[in-house]
Structure formats: C-alpha cells, structure tokens
mmCIF file of C-alpha atoms in Angstrom:
data_model
loop_
_atom_site.group_PDB
_atom_site.id
_atom_site.type_symbol
_atom_site.label_atom_id
_atom_site.label_comp_id
_atom_site.label_asym_id
_atom_site.label_seq_id
_atom_site.Cartn_x
_atom_site.Cartn_y
_atom_site.Cartn_z
ATOM 1 C CA MET A 1 -0.054 -0.028 -0.084
ATOM 2 C CA LEU A 2 2.701 2.359 0.950
ATOM 3 C CA PRO A 3 4.226 3.531 -2.479
ATOM 4 C CA GLY A 4 0.728 4.242 -3.933
ATOM 5 C CA LEU A 5 -0.581 6.089 -0.716
ATOM 6 C CA ALA A 6 2.786 8.141 -0.840
ATOM 7 C CA LEU A 7 2.213 9.016 -4.475
ATOM 8 C CA ALA A 8 -1.429 9.946 -3.525
ATOM 9 C CA ALA A 9 -0.181 12.107 -0.820
ATOM 10 C CA LEU A 10 2.102 13.963 -3.089
ATOM 11 C CA GLY A 11 -0.797 14.335 -5.643
ATOM 12 C CA VAL A 12 -2.964 15.835 -2.974
ATOM 13 C CA ALA A 13 -0.097 18.376 -2.043
ATOM 14 C CA ALA A 14 0.256 19.297 -5.749
ATOM 15 C CA ALA A 15 -3.353 19.772 -6.335
ATOM 16 C CA GLU A 16 -3.528 22.091 -3.408
ATOM 17 C CA GLY A 17 -0.588 24.041 -4.695
ATOM 18 C CA VAL A 18 -2.374 24.445 -8.118
ATOM 19 C CA HIS A 19 -5.427 25.612 -6.219
ATOM 20 C CA LEU A 20 -3.574 28.121 -4.213
ATOM 21 C CA LEU A 21 -1.911 29.511 -7.549
ATOM 22 C CA VAL A 22 -5.125 29.347 -9.569
ATOM 23 C CA PRO A 23 -8.134 29.688 -7.042
ATOM 24 C CA ALA A 24 -10.633 29.219 -9.852
ATOM 25 C CA VAL A 25 -9.436 25.607 -10.340
ATOM 26 C CA PRO A 26 -10.933 23.477 -7.248
ATOM 27 C CA MET A 27 -8.550 21.189 -5.432
ATOM 28 C CA LEU A 28 -10.442 18.085 -6.364
ATOM 29 C CA THR A 29 -10.448 18.864 -10.006
ATOM 30 C CA ALA A 30 -6.797 19.419 -10.079
ATOM 31 C CA ALA A 31 -6.394 16.049 -8.237
ATOM 32 C CA VAL A 32 -8.320 14.302 -10.864
ATOM 33 C CA VAL A 33 -6.241 15.929 -13.769
ATOM 34 C CA LEU A 34 -2.869 15.443 -11.921
ATOM 35 C CA GLY A 35 -3.601 11.653 -11.460
ATOM 36 C CA VAL A 36 -4.429 11.258 -15.277
ATOM 37 C CA LEU A 37 -1.190 13.063 -16.076
ATOM 38 C CA VAL A 38 0.977 11.127 -13.819
ATOM 39 C CA ALA A 39 -0.462 7.806 -15.197
ATOM 40 C CA HIS A 40 0.937 8.851 -18.608
ATOM 41 C CA LEU A 41 4.221 10.232 -17.880
ATOM 42 C CA PRO A 42 7.012 7.876 -19.128
ATOM 43 C CA GLY A 43 9.077 7.860 -16.163
ATOM 44 C CA VAL A 44 6.302 7.388 -13.617
ATOM 45 C CA ARG A 45 3.986 5.076 -15.522
ATOM 46 C CA ALA A 46 5.593 1.780 -14.551
ATOM 47 C CA LEU A 47 5.419 2.780 -10.868
ATOM 48 C CA VAL A 48 1.544 3.981 -11.229
ATOM 49 C CA ASN A 49 0.636 0.454 -12.948
ATOM 50 C CA GLY A 50 3.102 -1.466 -10.723
ATOM 51 C CA ALA A 51 4.251 -1.025 -7.241
ATOM 52 C CA ALA A 52 1.961 1.889 -6.579
ATOM 53 C CA ARG A 53 -1.367 0.578 -8.047
ATOM 54 C CA PRO A 54 -2.416 -1.300 -4.784
ATOM 55 C CA GLY A 55 -2.199 1.902 -2.778
ATOM 56 C CA LEU A 56 -3.699 4.045 -5.640
ATOM 57 C CA SER A 57 -6.727 1.551 -5.735
ATOM 58 C CA PHE A 58 -7.169 1.656 -1.963
ATOM 59 C CA ALA A 59 -7.177 5.518 -1.992
ATOM 60 C CA GLY A 60 -9.796 5.429 -4.911
ATOM 61 C CA LYS A 61 -12.319 3.069 -3.020
ATOM 62 C CA ARG A 62 -11.650 3.200 0.677
ATOM 63 C CA LEU A 63 -10.474 6.753 1.282
ATOM 64 C CA MET A 64 -13.619 7.858 -0.961
ATOM 65 C CA ARG A 65 -15.864 6.121 1.400
ATOM 66 C CA LEU A 66 -14.560 8.069 4.221
ATOM 67 C CA GLY A 67 -14.891 11.237 2.429
ATOM 68 C CA VAL A 68 -18.406 10.416 1.462
ATOM 69 C CA VAL A 69 -19.266 9.763 5.215
ATOM 70 C CA LEU A 70 -17.674 13.191 6.278
ATOM 71 C CA LEU A 71 -19.669 14.862 3.370
ATOM 72 C CA GLY A 72 -22.781 14.263 5.652
ATOM 73 C CA LEU A 73 -21.443 16.887 8.163
ATOM 74 C CA LYS A 74 -22.125 19.421 5.454
ATOM 75 C CA LEU A 75 -25.950 18.833 5.714
ATOM 76 C CA SER A 76 -28.601 19.184 8.470
ATOM 77 C CA VAL A 77 -32.307 18.406 8.358
ATOM 78 C CA GLY A 78 -32.802 22.128 8.899
ATOM 79 C CA ASP A 79 -31.008 23.057 5.855
ATOM 80 C CA ILE A 80 -33.358 21.008 3.833
ATOM 81 C CA VAL A 81 -36.543 22.323 5.583
ATOM 82 C CA GLY A 82 -34.900 25.938 5.244
ATOM 83 C CA ILE A 83 -34.914 26.167 1.516
ATOM 84 C CA GLY A 84 -38.676 25.453 1.089
ATOM 85 C CA TRP A 85 -40.649 22.643 -0.163
ATOM 86 C CA ALA A 86 -40.993 24.238 -3.690
ATOM 87 C CA THR A 87 -37.157 24.094 -4.048
ATOM 88 C CA VAL A 88 -37.044 20.422 -2.654
ATOM 89 C CA ALA A 89 -39.532 19.646 -5.265
ATOM 90 C CA MET A 90 -37.457 21.221 -8.042
ATOM 91 C CA VAL A 91 -34.390 19.511 -6.878
ATOM 92 C CA PHE A 92 -36.185 16.167 -7.090
ATOM 93 C CA ALA A 93 -37.412 16.919 -10.570
ATOM 94 C CA VAL A 94 -33.779 17.943 -11.655
ATOM 95 C CA VAL A 95 -32.250 14.854 -10.261
ATOM 96 C CA ALA A 96 -34.849 12.533 -11.608
ATOM 97 C CA ALA A 97 -34.798 14.021 -15.316
ATOM 98 C CA THR A 98 -31.044 14.072 -15.322
ATOM 99 C CA PHE A 99 -30.620 10.669 -14.143
ATOM 100 C CA ALA A 100 -33.211 9.056 -16.340
ATOM 101 C CA GLY A 101 -32.182 10.987 -19.349
ATOM 102 C CA THR A 102 -28.494 10.296 -19.047
ATOM 103 C CA LEU A 103 -28.865 6.588 -18.212
ATOM 104 C CA TRP A 104 -31.171 6.118 -21.211
ATOM 105 C CA LEU A 105 -28.747 8.116 -23.488
ATOM 106 C CA GLY A 106 -25.689 6.297 -22.295
ATOM 107 C CA ARG A 107 -27.208 2.889 -23.111
ATOM 108 C CA LYS A 108 -28.310 4.208 -26.379
ATOM 109 C CA LEU A 109 -24.891 5.340 -27.372
ATOM 110 C CA GLY A 110 -23.556 1.794 -26.295
ATOM 111 C CA LEU A 111 -21.158 2.980 -23.717
ATOM 112 C CA PRO A 112 -19.585 -0.055 -22.019
ATOM 113 C CA GLY A 113 -20.041 -1.589 -18.666
ATOM 114 C CA ASP A 114 -21.485 0.516 -15.858
ATOM 115 C CA GLN A 115 -20.504 3.837 -17.571
ATOM 116 C CA PRO A 116 -24.027 4.989 -18.353
ATOM 117 C CA LEU A 117 -25.178 4.429 -14.755
ATOM 118 C CA LEU A 118 -22.173 6.002 -13.295
ATOM 119 C CA VAL A 119 -22.248 9.100 -15.537
ATOM 120 C CA ALA A 120 -25.812 9.563 -14.609
ATOM 121 C CA THR A 121 -25.382 9.185 -10.973
ATOM 122 C CA GLY A 122 -22.484 11.693 -11.141
ATOM 123 C CA TYR A 123 -24.359 14.476 -13.196
ATOM 124 C CA SER A 124 -27.487 14.042 -11.210
ATOM 125 C CA ILE A 125 -26.366 13.923 -7.492
ATOM 126 C CA CYS A 126 -22.847 15.035 -6.606
ATOM 127 C CA GLY A 127 -20.202 14.390 -9.149
ATOM 128 C CA ALA A 128 -17.288 11.980 -8.303
ATOM 129 C CA SER A 129 -18.425 11.220 -4.630
ATOM 130 C CA ALA A 130 -21.698 9.792 -5.989
ATOM 131 C CA ILE A 131 -19.925 7.836 -8.669
ATOM 132 C CA CYS A 132 -17.719 6.112 -6.253
ATOM 133 C CA ALA A 133 -20.689 5.591 -3.837
ATOM 134 C CA VAL A 134 -22.711 3.827 -6.446
ATOM 135 C CA SER A 135 -19.729 1.960 -7.904
ATOM 136 C CA GLU A 136 -18.970 0.298 -4.682
ATOM 137 C CA VAL A 137 -22.263 -1.436 -4.533
ATOM 138 C CA ARG A 138 -22.224 -2.266 -8.323
ATOM 139 C CA LYS A 139 -18.702 -3.432 -7.878
ATOM 140 C CA SER A 140 -17.865 -1.573 -11.037
ATOM 141 C CA GLU A 141 -14.737 -1.915 -12.979
ATOM 142 C CA GLU A 142 -12.077 0.652 -12.039
ATOM 143 C CA ARG A 143 -11.722 1.961 -15.583
ATOM 144 C CA ASP A 144 -15.440 2.514 -15.775
ATOM 145 C CA VAL A 145 -15.278 4.428 -12.618
ATOM 146 C CA ALA A 146 -12.210 6.374 -13.745
ATOM 147 C CA THR A 147 -13.836 7.355 -17.156
ATOM 148 C CA SER A 148 -16.875 8.440 -15.616
ATOM 149 C CA VAL A 149 -15.050 10.613 -12.995
ATOM 150 C CA ALA A 150 -12.952 12.152 -15.770
ATOM 151 C CA LEU A 151 -16.097 13.157 -17.722
ATOM 152 C CA VAL A 152 -18.108 14.525 -14.865
ATOM 153 C CA THR A 153 -14.968 16.392 -13.646
ATOM 154 C CA LEU A 154 -14.213 18.109 -17.222
ATOM 155 C CA CYS A 155 -17.856 19.100 -17.531
ATOM 156 C CA GLY A 156 -18.050 20.414 -14.094
ATOM 157 C CA THR A 157 -14.769 22.337 -14.677
ATOM 158 C CA LEU A 158 -16.127 23.936 -17.835
ATOM 159 C CA ALA A 159 -19.158 25.064 -15.946
ATOM 160 C CA ILE A 160 -17.066 27.330 -13.673
ATOM 161 C CA ALA A 161 -16.042 29.285 -16.767
ATOM 162 C CA VAL A 162 -19.240 29.026 -18.784
ATOM 163 C CA LEU A 163 -22.268 29.543 -16.362
ATOM 164 C CA PRO A 164 -21.184 32.880 -14.898
ATOM 165 C CA LEU A 165 -21.049 34.243 -18.553
ATOM 166 C CA LEU A 166 -24.794 33.358 -18.878
ATOM 167 C CA GLN A 167 -26.217 34.962 -15.582
ATOM 168 C CA HIS A 168 -27.143 38.260 -17.118
ATOM 169 C CA PRO A 169 -28.105 36.958 -20.639
ATOM 170 C CA LEU A 170 -30.679 34.570 -18.916
ATOM 171 C CA GLY A 171 -32.024 37.328 -16.686
ATOM 172 C CA LEU A 172 -31.102 35.638 -13.326
ATOM 173 C CA ASP A 173 -30.474 37.808 -10.294
ATOM 174 C CA ALA A 174 -27.977 36.490 -7.745
ATOM 175 C CA GLY A 175 -30.339 34.180 -5.655
ATOM 176 C CA GLN A 176 -31.689 32.654 -8.815
ATOM 177 C CA PHE A 177 -28.167 32.308 -10.196
ATOM 178 C CA GLY A 178 -27.121 30.587 -6.924
ATOM 179 C CA ARG A 179 -29.865 28.173 -7.149
ATOM 180 C CA TRP A 180 -29.229 27.347 -10.666
ATOM 181 C CA VAL A 181 -25.569 26.493 -10.103
ATOM 182 C CA GLY A 182 -26.544 24.529 -6.987
ATOM 183 C CA ALA A 183 -29.063 22.592 -9.141
ATOM 184 C CA GLY A 184 -26.977 22.066 -12.166
ATOM 185 C CA VAL A 185 -23.248 21.874 -11.301
ATOM 186 C CA HIS A 186 -21.832 18.514 -10.138
ATOM 187 C CA ASP A 187 -19.253 18.654 -7.471
ATOM 188 C CA VAL A 188 -19.542 20.787 -4.265
ATOM 189 C CA GLY A 189 -16.143 22.446 -5.011
ATOM 190 C CA GLN A 190 -17.207 23.334 -8.436
ATOM 191 C CA VAL A 191 -20.388 24.716 -7.138
ATOM 192 C CA VAL A 192 -18.578 27.100 -4.684
ATOM 193 C CA ALA A 193 -16.041 28.068 -7.452
ATOM 194 C CA THR A 194 -18.944 29.020 -9.932
ATOM 195 C CA ALA A 195 -21.472 30.631 -7.546
ATOM 196 C CA GLN A 196 -19.043 32.851 -5.750
ATOM 197 C CA THR A 197 -18.491 34.894 -8.879
ATOM 198 C CA ALA A 198 -22.073 36.432 -8.246
ATOM 199 C CA GLY A 199 -21.511 37.189 -4.440
ATOM 200 C CA GLN A 200 -22.037 35.670 -1.121
ATOM 201 C CA HIS A 201 -25.903 35.492 -1.450
ATOM 202 C CA ALA A 202 -25.682 33.365 -4.678
ATOM 203 C CA LEU A 203 -22.932 31.210 -2.986
ATOM 204 C CA GLY A 204 -25.209 30.513 0.188
ATOM 205 C CA GLN A 205 -28.113 29.659 -2.193
ATOM 206 C CA ALA A 206 -26.130 27.545 -4.351
ATOM 207 C CA VAL A 207 -24.451 25.471 -1.446
ATOM 208 C CA LEU A 208 -27.889 24.993 0.093
ATOM 209 C CA VAL A 209 -29.477 23.423 -3.115
ATOM 210 C CA LYS A 210 -26.552 21.442 -3.655
ATOM 211 C CA LEU A 211 -26.490 19.840 -0.457
ATOM 212 C CA MET A 212 -30.084 19.112 -1.065
ATOM 213 C CA ARG A 213 -28.834 16.823 -4.028
ATOM 214 C CA VAL A 214 -26.172 15.496 -1.905
ATOM 215 C CA ALA A 215 -28.920 14.339 0.456
ATOM 216 C CA LEU A 216 -30.522 12.141 -2.283
ATOM 217 C CA LEU A 217 -27.410 10.097 -2.455
ATOM 218 C CA ALA A 218 -28.446 7.735 0.166
ATOM 219 C CA PRO A 219 -31.894 6.836 -1.412
ATOM 220 C CA LEU A 220 -30.271 6.597 -4.774
ATOM 221 C CA VAL A 221 -27.580 4.136 -3.523
ATOM 222 C CA ALA A 222 -30.209 2.041 -1.613
ATOM 223 C CA ALA A 223 -32.153 1.840 -4.954
ATOM 224 C CA VAL A 224 -29.110 0.648 -6.757
ATOM 225 C CA VAL A 225 -28.484 -1.838 -4.026
ATOM 226 C CA VAL A 226 -32.181 -3.222 -4.383
ATOM 227 C CA SER A 227 -31.601 -3.599 -8.126
ATOM 228 C CA VAL A 228 -28.321 -5.464 -7.683
ATOM 229 C CA ARG A 229 -29.997 -7.832 -5.168
ATOM 230 C CA ALA A 230 -32.826 -8.522 -7.540
ATOM 231 C CA ARG A 231 -30.210 -9.227 -10.314
ATOM 232 C CA THR A 232 -28.203 -11.661 -8.347
ATOM 233 C CA GLY A 233 -31.394 -13.416 -7.096
ATOM 234 C CA SER A 234 -32.750 -13.760 -10.520
ATOM 235 C CA ARG A 235 -29.433 -15.161 -11.865
ATOM 236 C CA ALA A 236 -29.383 -17.579 -8.981
ATOM 237 C CA GLY A 237 -33.035 -18.661 -9.597
ATOM 238 C CA ARG A 238 -32.250 -19.545 -13.206
ATOM 239 C CA GLY A 239 -31.373 -23.203 -12.870
ATOM 240 C CA ALA A 240 -28.618 -22.655 -10.377
ATOM 241 C CA VAL A 241 -27.773 -25.415 -7.833
ATOM 242 C CA GLN A 242 -28.329 -24.746 -4.263
ATOM 243 C CA GLY A 243 -24.765 -23.999 -3.336
ATOM 244 C CA ALA A 244 -24.348 -21.502 -6.106
ATOM 245 C CA ASP A 245 -27.673 -19.970 -4.987
ATOM 246 C CA ALA A 246 -26.359 -19.688 -1.476
ATOM 247 C CA ALA A 247 -23.029 -18.163 -2.852
ATOM 248 C CA ALA A 248 -24.947 -15.352 -4.805
ATOM 249 C CA GLU A 249 -27.131 -14.726 -1.648
ATOM 250 C CA GLY A 250 -23.839 -14.254 0.066
ATOM 251 C CA ARG A 251 -22.557 -11.749 -2.494
ATOM 252 C CA ARG A 252 -25.588 -9.643 -2.209
ATOM 253 C CA PRO A 253 -24.812 -6.070 -0.727
ATOM 254 C CA PRO A 254 -26.461 -4.846 2.489
ATOM 255 C CA LEU A 255 -29.452 -2.830 1.531
ATOM 256 C CA LEU A 256 -27.866 0.102 3.548
ATOM 257 C CA PRO A 257 -24.013 -0.058 2.903
ATOM 258 C CA LEU A 258 -21.949 1.010 5.923
ATOM 259 C CA PHE A 259 -20.630 4.119 4.391
ATOM 260 C CA VAL A 260 -23.968 5.213 3.461
ATOM 261 C CA ALA A 261 -24.973 4.818 7.098
ATOM 262 C CA GLY A 262 -22.203 6.461 8.208
ATOM 263 C CA PHE A 263 -23.193 9.508 5.819
ATOM 264 C CA LEU A 264 -26.611 9.531 7.548
ATOM 265 C CA LEU A 265 -25.258 9.513 11.004
ATOM 266 C CA MET A 266 -23.038 12.403 10.243
ATOM 267 C CA VAL A 267 -26.100 14.372 8.928
ATOM 268 C CA ALA A 268 -27.880 13.446 12.030
ATOM 269 C CA VAL A 269 -24.824 14.550 14.126
ATOM 270 C CA ARG A 270 -24.750 17.906 12.255
ATOM 271 C CA THR A 271 -28.506 18.458 12.906
ATOM 272 C CA THR A 272 -27.917 18.210 16.580
ATOM 273 C CA GLY A 273 -25.773 21.217 16.594
ATOM 274 C CA TRP A 274 -23.474 19.542 19.000
ATOM 275 C CA LEU A 275 -20.154 20.042 16.984
ATOM 276 C CA PRO A 276 -18.422 23.407 17.233
ATOM 277 C CA GLY A 277 -17.382 25.479 14.177
ATOM 278 C CA GLY A 278 -13.868 24.393 14.472
ATOM 279 C CA ALA A 279 -14.599 20.732 14.647
ATOM 280 C CA LEU A 280 -16.786 21.203 11.347
ATOM 281 C CA GLY A 281 -14.058 23.028 9.786
ATOM 282 C CA LEU A 282 -11.585 20.412 10.468
ATOM 283 C CA ALA A 283 -13.895 17.652 9.308
ATOM 284 C CA ALA A 284 -14.318 19.634 5.964
ATOM 285 C CA THR A 285 -10.591 19.964 5.659
ATOM 286 C CA VAL A 286 -9.928 16.214 6.293
ATOM 287 C CA GLN A 287 -13.007 15.365 3.918
ATOM 288 C CA GLU A 288 -11.315 17.226 1.012
ATOM 289 C CA VAL A 289 -8.014 15.689 1.372
ATOM 290 C CA LEU A 290 -9.550 12.245 1.449
ATOM 291 C CA LEU A 291 -11.533 13.008 -1.456
ATOM 292 C CA ALA A 292 -8.618 14.437 -3.400
ATOM 293 C CA ALA A 293 -6.478 11.393 -2.657
ATOM 294 C CA ALA A 294 -9.154 9.335 -3.732
ATOM 295 C CA LEU A 295 -9.746 11.291 -7.119
ATOM 296 C CA PHE A 296 -5.950 11.227 -7.797
ATOM 297 C CA GLY A 297 -6.128 7.523 -7.495
ATOM 298 C CA LEU A 298 -8.963 7.262 -9.837
ATOM 299 C CA GLY A 299 -7.322 9.689 -12.331
ATOM 300 C CA SER A 300 -4.358 7.526 -12.241
ATOM 301 C CA ALA A 301 -6.525 4.549 -13.627
ATOM 302 C CA VAL A 302 -7.749 6.466 -16.742
ATOM 303 C CA HIS A 303 -6.202 5.175 -19.882
ATOM 304 C CA LEU A 304 -6.352 7.666 -22.548
ATOM 305 C CA PRO A 305 -5.920 5.262 -25.425
ATOM 306 C CA THR A 306 -8.941 3.334 -24.263
ATOM 307 C CA LEU A 307 -11.033 6.350 -23.452
ATOM 308 C CA ALA A 308 -10.188 7.522 -27.106
ATOM 309 C CA ARG A 309 -11.863 4.588 -28.524
ATOM 310 C CA THR A 310 -15.175 5.653 -26.900
ATOM 311 C CA GLY A 311 -14.441 9.262 -26.808
ATOM 312 C CA SER A 312 -16.836 10.641 -29.254
ATOM 313 C CA ARG A 313 -19.619 8.826 -27.428
ATOM 314 C CA VAL A 314 -18.507 9.791 -24.021
ATOM 315 C CA ALA A 315 -18.177 13.474 -25.069
ATOM 316 C CA ALA A 316 -21.865 13.283 -26.802
ATOM 317 C CA LEU A 317 -23.257 11.936 -23.463
ATOM 318 C CA GLY A 318 -21.639 14.529 -21.340
ATOM 319 C CA LEU A 319 -22.548 17.535 -23.795
ATOM 320 C CA CYS A 320 -26.293 16.182 -23.983
ATOM 321 C CA SER A 321 -26.538 15.552 -20.111
ATOM 322 C CA TRP A 322 -25.112 19.184 -19.351
ATOM 323 C CA VAL A 323 -27.714 20.638 -21.658
ATOM 324 C CA VAL A 324 -30.438 18.650 -19.878
ATOM 325 C CA ILE A 325 -29.424 19.390 -16.255
ATOM 326 C CA ALA A 326 -28.709 22.986 -17.139
ATOM 327 C CA GLY A 327 -32.086 23.365 -18.855
ATOM 328 C CA VAL A 328 -34.176 21.569 -16.407
ATOM 329 C CA SER A 329 -32.670 23.346 -13.531
ATOM 330 C CA TYR A 330 -33.068 26.817 -15.084
ATOM 331 C CA ALA A 331 -36.876 26.071 -15.704
ATOM 332 C CA GLY A 332 -37.110 24.827 -12.167
ATOM 333 C CA VAL A 333 -35.455 28.000 -10.660
ATOM 334 C CA LEU A 334 -37.837 30.352 -12.924
ATOM 335 C CA LEU A 335 -40.865 28.339 -11.518
ATOM 336 C CA THR A 336 -39.999 28.451 -7.925
ATOM 337 C CA THR A 337 -38.598 31.897 -7.412
#
C-alpha cells in the first residue's frame, strides 16, 4: 500500500498548490487531472501501474468512502427544511430528469459496462463522490469508474467558466443564479467556485440547493442495492444449484451499505448542533483531503488510448447531459422563485 498512498499524498499536495496558484481551479478537479497526467508520464507510468497500484486503488475506494461519510457533516435536516418545499420539489425533478435521461442516452450510445449508470449518477447527484458510492455497491470496473469521474470532472470544470457568462443574458439575479448553479453543477467544490462569482448571497443559495442534491445520495444508493440484489437473485434462480444460490445470496450487498449509514449518521450529528464550528471546519478539511487522494487514485486509472476509442460517444453523452441538467434546473429556478 505504501508506495501508492505516498504517491497519492504527493498528488494531494500538488493539487492544493495548483488551487493556491489558480483559485478558480478547485482542489478536487486538480487532483483528477494530476492523476491522469501522472499515469501517462514515461518515467512514472511503470510505478503507477506496478508497485503503486494497490495503494492508489485503496485510495480510490476506501478513502473515497470515508470522504463520503464526512460529506454528511455539511448537511442538516434544518438546511433541507429551510430552502422550502418548492425548491425541494425542484431538486427532485432535476435529479430524476437528469438521471433517467443520461442513463437512457448512455445505453443508446452503447457505452460499455457501468459507464451509463455512473455518469448518470455523477451528473444528477454530486459528481465523483456519487459515482464512487454507486460503484462500490455495483462492484464496477475501475476503468469505468475512472472514465466516468474524468467526464463529470471535465464538464463541471467547464461550468466554472461558462455559467457566470450566462447569468445576465438569462436574466437571473444573484439568488436565482446561485440556485441554478446548485441544481446544475456536479461537485460541491465546482459549485462554490462557480457561484462565488455572483457574491455571497448566490454562494449561500447554491450550497443549500447543492446539499439537497447530496442528501439524495443515500436513497439512490439504496435503490441501486435493491437492483443489484434483485439481479443476483434472478440469476441464482435460473437453474442454479443450491450451493451457487447460497453463494450468490452471500454476495448480495446490504440494503444500506456501511458508508451510506455513516453518511446519514453524520447528517444526524450535524442536525443536533453538538459540533462546534472548529470541529466542522477540521472535518471539512479532512474530507477534502480524502476525496482529493481518492480522485488522484482514480485519475491514475484513466487510460487515454482506451478512453479515445469511446471518446466521441462519451463526449456526446457529457454534452447532452450537461444541456439537460442546465435546462431543467433553469426552468425549475424560474418556476420556484
């Protein structure tokens, strides 16, 4: 584990350096890009694919779980109630339309493996964190996860530059712009980077709406678990012998994975108000470091020649999904404000 974890730590430090030099680039975005670059550097490629691979894979899976758990400390029940039921309904509609539309289009385009599901999850919920949460219960291939993370990260990064240019042409005030960003941009860091261009009020609205989308991570993962359990059950039932049936049953994931239970527990802890501001700030820093290490590890699994073979289809899916979530969230903001 040690070589890969050490390399991930260096990647996190480099990503933080990029963010400090160019504040518009979120640390998590930089971590993904650096992971991809490291995996293709001639002098480092052998290390990434050899001695460092176990530690990088550990970071991409286990550290991501811990990051998702700590993500729950950003949300309380009061936050959800405070944004109003009309906005809650709007968020549900945006998530449902984006998830269903992206999943359908990804399958129509013939993307391999779990890529359609993972991209749909990342676009509709919370970017790379949601992709990794769903991939855990689906037992997705690492390259499917890495490709989906790369696509969602790229599109979310483009949003930082594009959406602020559209605020005034679309006639959005600061609050409306913040809600649009919160409903339509994928990763929490990308939401902050985009919304802050319109001021503190826009930033506050964006974060609240975004965290409402984050809250839907738990029911989405539970739904995926139900699907996986039904699939393994049906396979076991199609003429399998009793021993194979028992083995399939044993492979079924729990209805509420441990890291999702941890996420909900952290939401409950945040709701109690027991934790002081300093503890919440420390937890937010630890969460960002864990997610940056995980995304660096996932980025290092991206194989550009393989990605290029499905590049046009992946790009088409990303562009169409971006248009869907931006359009549906824009309509939702106009209807609820």
